[in-house]
Tab-separated table of C-alpha atoms in Angstrom:
chain	number	residue	atom	x	y	z
A	410	MET	CA	90.524	71.658	-32.245
A	411	PRO	CA	89.265	74.262	-33.621
A	412	VAL	CA	85.966	74.283	-34.729
A	413	TYR	CA	83.907	77.006	-36.802
A	414	THR	CA	81.812	79.633	-35.073
A	415	LEU	CA	79.516	82.109	-36.932
A	416	PRO	CA	80.874	85.517	-37.391
A	417	GLU	CA	78.566	88.273	-36.364
A	418	LEU	CA	77.438	90.593	-39.122
A	419	PRO	CA	79.394	94.089	-39.149
A	420	TYR	CA	75.923	96.246	-39.151
A	421	ASP	CA	72.582	95.671	-38.255
A	422	TYR	CA	69.750	93.702	-40.019
A	423	SER	CA	68.274	96.504	-41.278
A	424	ALA	CA	71.030	98.618	-42.526
A	425	LEU	CA	71.088	97.102	-46.406
A	426	ALA	CA	67.685	98.244	-46.442
A	427	PRO	CA	65.580	98.332	-49.171
A	428	VAL	CA	68.009	96.516	-51.469
A	429	ILE	CA	67.404	93.898	-48.620
A	430	SER	CA	64.963	93.543	-46.198
A	431	PRO	CA	66.027	93.210	-42.667
A	432	GLU	CA	63.909	90.082	-42.151
A	433	ILE	CA	66.073	88.762	-45.057
A	434	ILE	CA	69.144	89.728	-43.826
A	435	GLU	CA	67.794	87.495	-40.584
A	436	LEU	CA	67.663	84.510	-41.748
A	437	HIS	CA	70.355	84.257	-43.895
A	438	HIS	CA	72.605	84.721	-41.595
A	439	ASP	CA	71.272	82.917	-38.461
A	440	LYS	CA	69.900	79.938	-40.105
A	441	HIS	CA	71.646	79.246	-43.533
A	442	HIS	CA	75.025	81.023	-42.629
A	443	ALA	CA	74.372	79.157	-39.055
A	444	ALA	CA	74.103	75.119	-41.200
A	445	TYR	CA	77.200	75.645	-43.124
A	446	VAL	CA	79.442	76.651	-40.119
A	447	LYS	CA	77.041	73.802	-37.812
A	448	GLY	CA	77.725	71.286	-40.914
A	449	ALA	CA	81.989	72.155	-41.703
A	450	ASN	CA	81.798	71.313	-37.402
A	451	ASP	CA	79.958	68.231	-37.795
A	452	THR	CA	81.768	66.828	-40.890
A	453	LEU	CA	85.069	67.019	-39.631
A	454	ASP	CA	83.711	65.094	-35.873
A	455	GLN	CA	82.822	62.643	-38.476
A	456	LEU	CA	85.432	62.414	-40.332
A	457	ALA	CA	87.197	62.416	-36.848
A	458	GLU	CA	85.719	59.410	-36.395
A	459	ALA	CA	85.824	57.465	-39.617
A	460	ARG	CA	89.953	57.825	-38.903
A	461	ASP	CA	89.475	56.200	-36.120
A	462	LYS	CA	87.577	53.237	-36.335
A	463	GLU	CA	89.815	53.713	-40.035
A	464	THR	CA	85.610	52.548	-41.762
A	465	TRP	CA	86.324	54.690	-45.103
A	466	GLY	CA	83.233	53.546	-46.927
A	467	SER	CA	81.748	57.367	-46.647
A	468	ILE	CA	84.945	59.182	-47.410
A	469	ASN	CA	83.610	60.500	-50.924
A	470	GLY	CA	80.968	61.694	-49.271
A	471	LEU	CA	82.144	63.357	-46.484
A	472	GLU	CA	84.884	65.221	-48.496
A	473	LYS	CA	82.148	66.069	-50.075
A	474	ASN	CA	79.609	67.718	-47.378
A	475	LEU	CA	83.121	69.184	-45.979
A	476	ALA	CA	84.276	71.505	-49.128
A	477	PHE	CA	80.240	72.192	-49.413
A	478	HIS	CA	79.805	73.618	-45.778
A	479	LEU	CA	83.224	75.309	-46.003
A	480	SER	CA	83.398	77.219	-48.591
A	481	GLY	CA	79.612	78.258	-47.359
A	482	HIS	CA	81.133	79.731	-44.710
A	483	ILE	CA	84.117	81.078	-46.250
A	484	LEU	CA	82.040	82.623	-48.988
A	485	HIS	CA	78.851	84.306	-47.358
A	486	SER	CA	82.201	85.596	-44.185
A	487	ILE	CA	83.246	87.666	-47.515
A	488	TYR	CA	79.594	88.443	-48.877
A	489	TRP	CA	78.275	90.329	-45.527
A	490	HIS	CA	81.418	92.464	-44.817
A	491	ASN	CA	81.261	93.259	-49.148
A	492	MET	CA	78.383	94.952	-48.617
A	493	THR	CA	77.102	98.471	-46.439
A	494	GLY	CA	74.227	100.421	-46.284
A	495	ASP	CA	76.162	103.383	-47.492
A	496	GLY	CA	78.128	101.589	-50.421
A	497	GLY	CA	77.450	101.057	-54.148
A	498	GLY	CA	78.112	103.478	-57.654
A	499	GLU	CA	81.888	102.412	-58.497
A	500	PRO	CA	85.565	101.932	-57.133
A	501	LEU	CA	87.709	105.542	-57.470
A	502	ALA	CA	90.952	107.071	-56.960
A	503	ALA	CA	89.016	109.914	-55.610
A	504	ASP	CA	87.468	106.914	-52.591
A	505	GLY	CA	91.113	105.926	-51.644
A	506	VAL	CA	90.421	102.836	-53.737
A	507	GLY	CA	92.310	103.740	-57.233
A	508	ASP	CA	94.430	100.930	-57.436
A	509	LEU	CA	91.135	98.568	-57.256
A	510	ALA	CA	89.899	100.715	-60.129
A	511	ASP	CA	93.113	100.433	-62.238
A	512	ALA	CA	93.187	96.553	-61.930
A	513	ILE	CA	89.481	96.004	-63.478
A	514	ALA	CA	90.155	98.555	-65.756
A	515	GLU	CA	93.448	96.555	-67.149
A	516	SER	CA	91.492	93.112	-66.073
A	517	PHE	CA	87.831	94.342	-68.099
A	518	GLY	CA	88.350	96.668	-70.084
A	519	SER	CA	86.186	99.008	-67.864
A	520	PHE	CA	84.221	99.064	-65.147
A	521	ALA	CA	81.293	98.847	-67.105
A	522	ALA	CA	82.178	95.824	-68.666
A	523	PHE	CA	82.913	94.377	-65.800
A	524	LYS	CA	79.815	95.342	-63.814
A	525	ALA	CA	77.913	93.635	-66.623
A	526	GLN	CA	80.042	89.969	-66.513
A	527	LEU	CA	79.485	90.127	-62.931
A	528	THR	CA	76.054	90.621	-63.531
A	529	LYS	CA	75.090	88.059	-65.555
A	530	ALA	CA	77.695	85.579	-63.850
A	531	ALA	CA	76.016	85.906	-60.719
A	532	ALA	CA	72.510	85.937	-62.901
A	533	THR	CA	72.827	82.629	-64.532
A	534	THR	CA	74.412	80.043	-62.208
A	535	GLN	CA	72.831	77.290	-62.708
A	536	GLY	CA	70.781	76.010	-60.193
A	537	SER	CA	72.002	77.780	-56.622
A	538	GLY	CA	75.380	79.564	-56.691
A	539	TRP	CA	77.488	82.550	-57.222
A	540	GLY	CA	78.896	85.637	-58.897
A	541	VAL	CA	82.339	86.023	-58.308
A	542	LEU	CA	85.367	88.771	-58.511
A	543	ALA	CA	88.826	86.761	-57.828
A	544	TYR	CA	92.115	87.623	-57.970
A	545	GLU	CA	94.314	85.218	-59.794
A	546	PRO	CA	97.773	84.727	-58.680
A	547	LEU	CA	99.238	83.902	-61.681
A	548	SER	CA	98.463	86.128	-64.031
A	549	GLY	CA	98.178	88.640	-61.316
A	550	ARG	CA	94.720	89.675	-62.845
A	551	LEU	CA	91.603	89.644	-62.162
A	552	LEU	CA	88.821	86.873	-62.897
A	553	VAL	CA	84.880	87.265	-63.407
A	554	GLU	CA	84.244	83.314	-61.352
A	555	GLN	CA	80.766	81.532	-61.863
A	556	VAL	CA	80.624	79.172	-57.975
A	557	TYR	CA	77.733	75.809	-58.510
A	558	ASP	CA	76.068	75.586	-55.025
A	559	HIS	CA	79.478	76.557	-53.370
A	560	GLN	CA	81.788	74.771	-55.128
A	561	GLY	CA	83.782	73.909	-58.985
A	562	ASN	CA	84.364	76.418	-61.713
A	563	VAL	CA	86.551	78.440	-59.617
A	564	GLY	CA	90.501	78.832	-60.759
A	565	GLN	CA	92.306	76.675	-57.198
A	566	GLY	CA	94.743	79.589	-56.755
A	567	SER	CA	92.065	82.308	-57.115
A	568	THR	CA	91.126	84.953	-53.615
A	569	PRO	CA	88.062	85.806	-53.920
A	570	ILE	CA	87.367	89.148	-53.294
A	571	LEU	CA	84.047	90.738	-54.191
A	572	VAL	CA	80.893	87.406	-53.724
A	573	PHE	CA	77.054	88.066	-55.386
A	574	ASP	CA	75.297	85.350	-53.330
A	575	ALA	CA	73.141	83.769	-55.887
A	576	TRP	CA	70.855	81.497	-53.488
A	577	GLU	CA	67.114	81.454	-54.104
A	578	HIS	CA	67.517	82.301	-50.292
A	579	ALA	CA	69.408	85.157	-50.838
A	580	PHE	CA	66.662	87.049	-52.117
A	581	TYR	CA	63.346	84.911	-52.921
A	582	LEU	CA	60.993	86.656	-49.852
A	583	GLN	CA	61.957	90.168	-51.640
A	584	TYR	CA	62.090	89.498	-55.554
A	585	LYS	CA	60.586	86.429	-55.735
A	586	ASN	CA	61.671	84.561	-59.084
A	587	GLN	CA	63.660	88.241	-60.537
A	588	LYS	CA	67.006	86.811	-59.510
A	589	VAL	CA	67.939	89.350	-61.895
A	590	ASP	CA	66.338	92.451	-59.995
A	591	PHE	CA	67.982	91.268	-56.797
A	592	ILE	CA	71.965	91.128	-58.953
A	593	ASP	CA	71.386	94.001	-60.324
A	594	ALA	CA	69.559	96.226	-56.574
A	595	MET	CA	73.217	94.536	-55.110
A	596	TRP	CA	75.163	97.449	-56.960
A	597	ALA	CA	74.253	100.252	-54.982
A	598	VAL	CA	75.188	98.263	-51.178
A	599	VAL	CA	78.646	97.219	-53.115
A	600	ASN	CA	81.653	97.718	-50.217
A	601	TRP	CA	84.138	99.103	-51.937
A	602	GLN	CA	86.409	99.974	-49.311
A	603	ASP	CA	86.412	96.488	-48.204
A	604	VAL	CA	86.928	94.543	-52.098
A	605	ALA	CA	89.955	96.998	-52.471
A	606	LYS	CA	91.163	95.610	-48.719
A	607	ARG	CA	91.179	92.607	-50.230
A	608	TYR	CA	92.577	93.264	-53.454
A	609	ASP	CA	95.504	94.087	-51.096
A	610	ALA	CA	95.716	91.465	-49.100
A	611	ALA	CA	95.579	89.033	-51.984
A	612	LYS	CA	98.537	90.435	-53.989
A	613	SER	CA	100.635	90.836	-51.015
A	614	ARG	CA	100.472	87.139	-50.682
A	615	ALA	CA	100.102	86.569	-54.578
A	616	ASN	CA	103.127	83.704	-53.649
A	617	VAL	CA	101.802	81.546	-50.984
A	618	LEU	CA	100.229	79.039	-52.837
A	619	LEU	CA	102.656	78.898	-55.207
A	620	LEU	CA	105.564	77.009	-53.797
A	621	ALA	CA	108.857	76.907	-55.795
A	622	PRO	CA	109.736	72.992	-55.820
């Protein structure tokens, strides 16, 4: 059966400095993200063993572990590509991301209003979590969601297109306990080209999750 693998970074460890230090990128990717990949694969093995032996006493814990590790793997895989050393600013038609810019304005009223909401959502997650910009297929609009740990409080059909990691391991070595400062700094490395491609892809398969009866 296929297993999950740790994707390579699309840049070197120093590419996002000074917003994110090389040491954080190395630890975050090579240790933390790798642990989610291993956790997902290990849990799949444990579920296979439970099926073979028909021992279901640990099923609740295993399913929760699978969701936790797999969500961590998926969110981090988006996270790395959502950032670039020459990013930041806001999406503009002049940069070829006009559809995304229009969708943000339509869904939130303005880019400034969207930026404020995503910043607050990421900075105020209870404990560990994420702030997420997601495409919601039922309405065709963009939503800001909070992800607690790696799960919960999201629309089931929503597709993440921009994610801000607000776990302490993403910033503590550099920003200490100032999570808000880290989230504010993150806007300087957003890769709007990547976000726009994810938005277009999400729109193109909007009906996949909602099959006709």
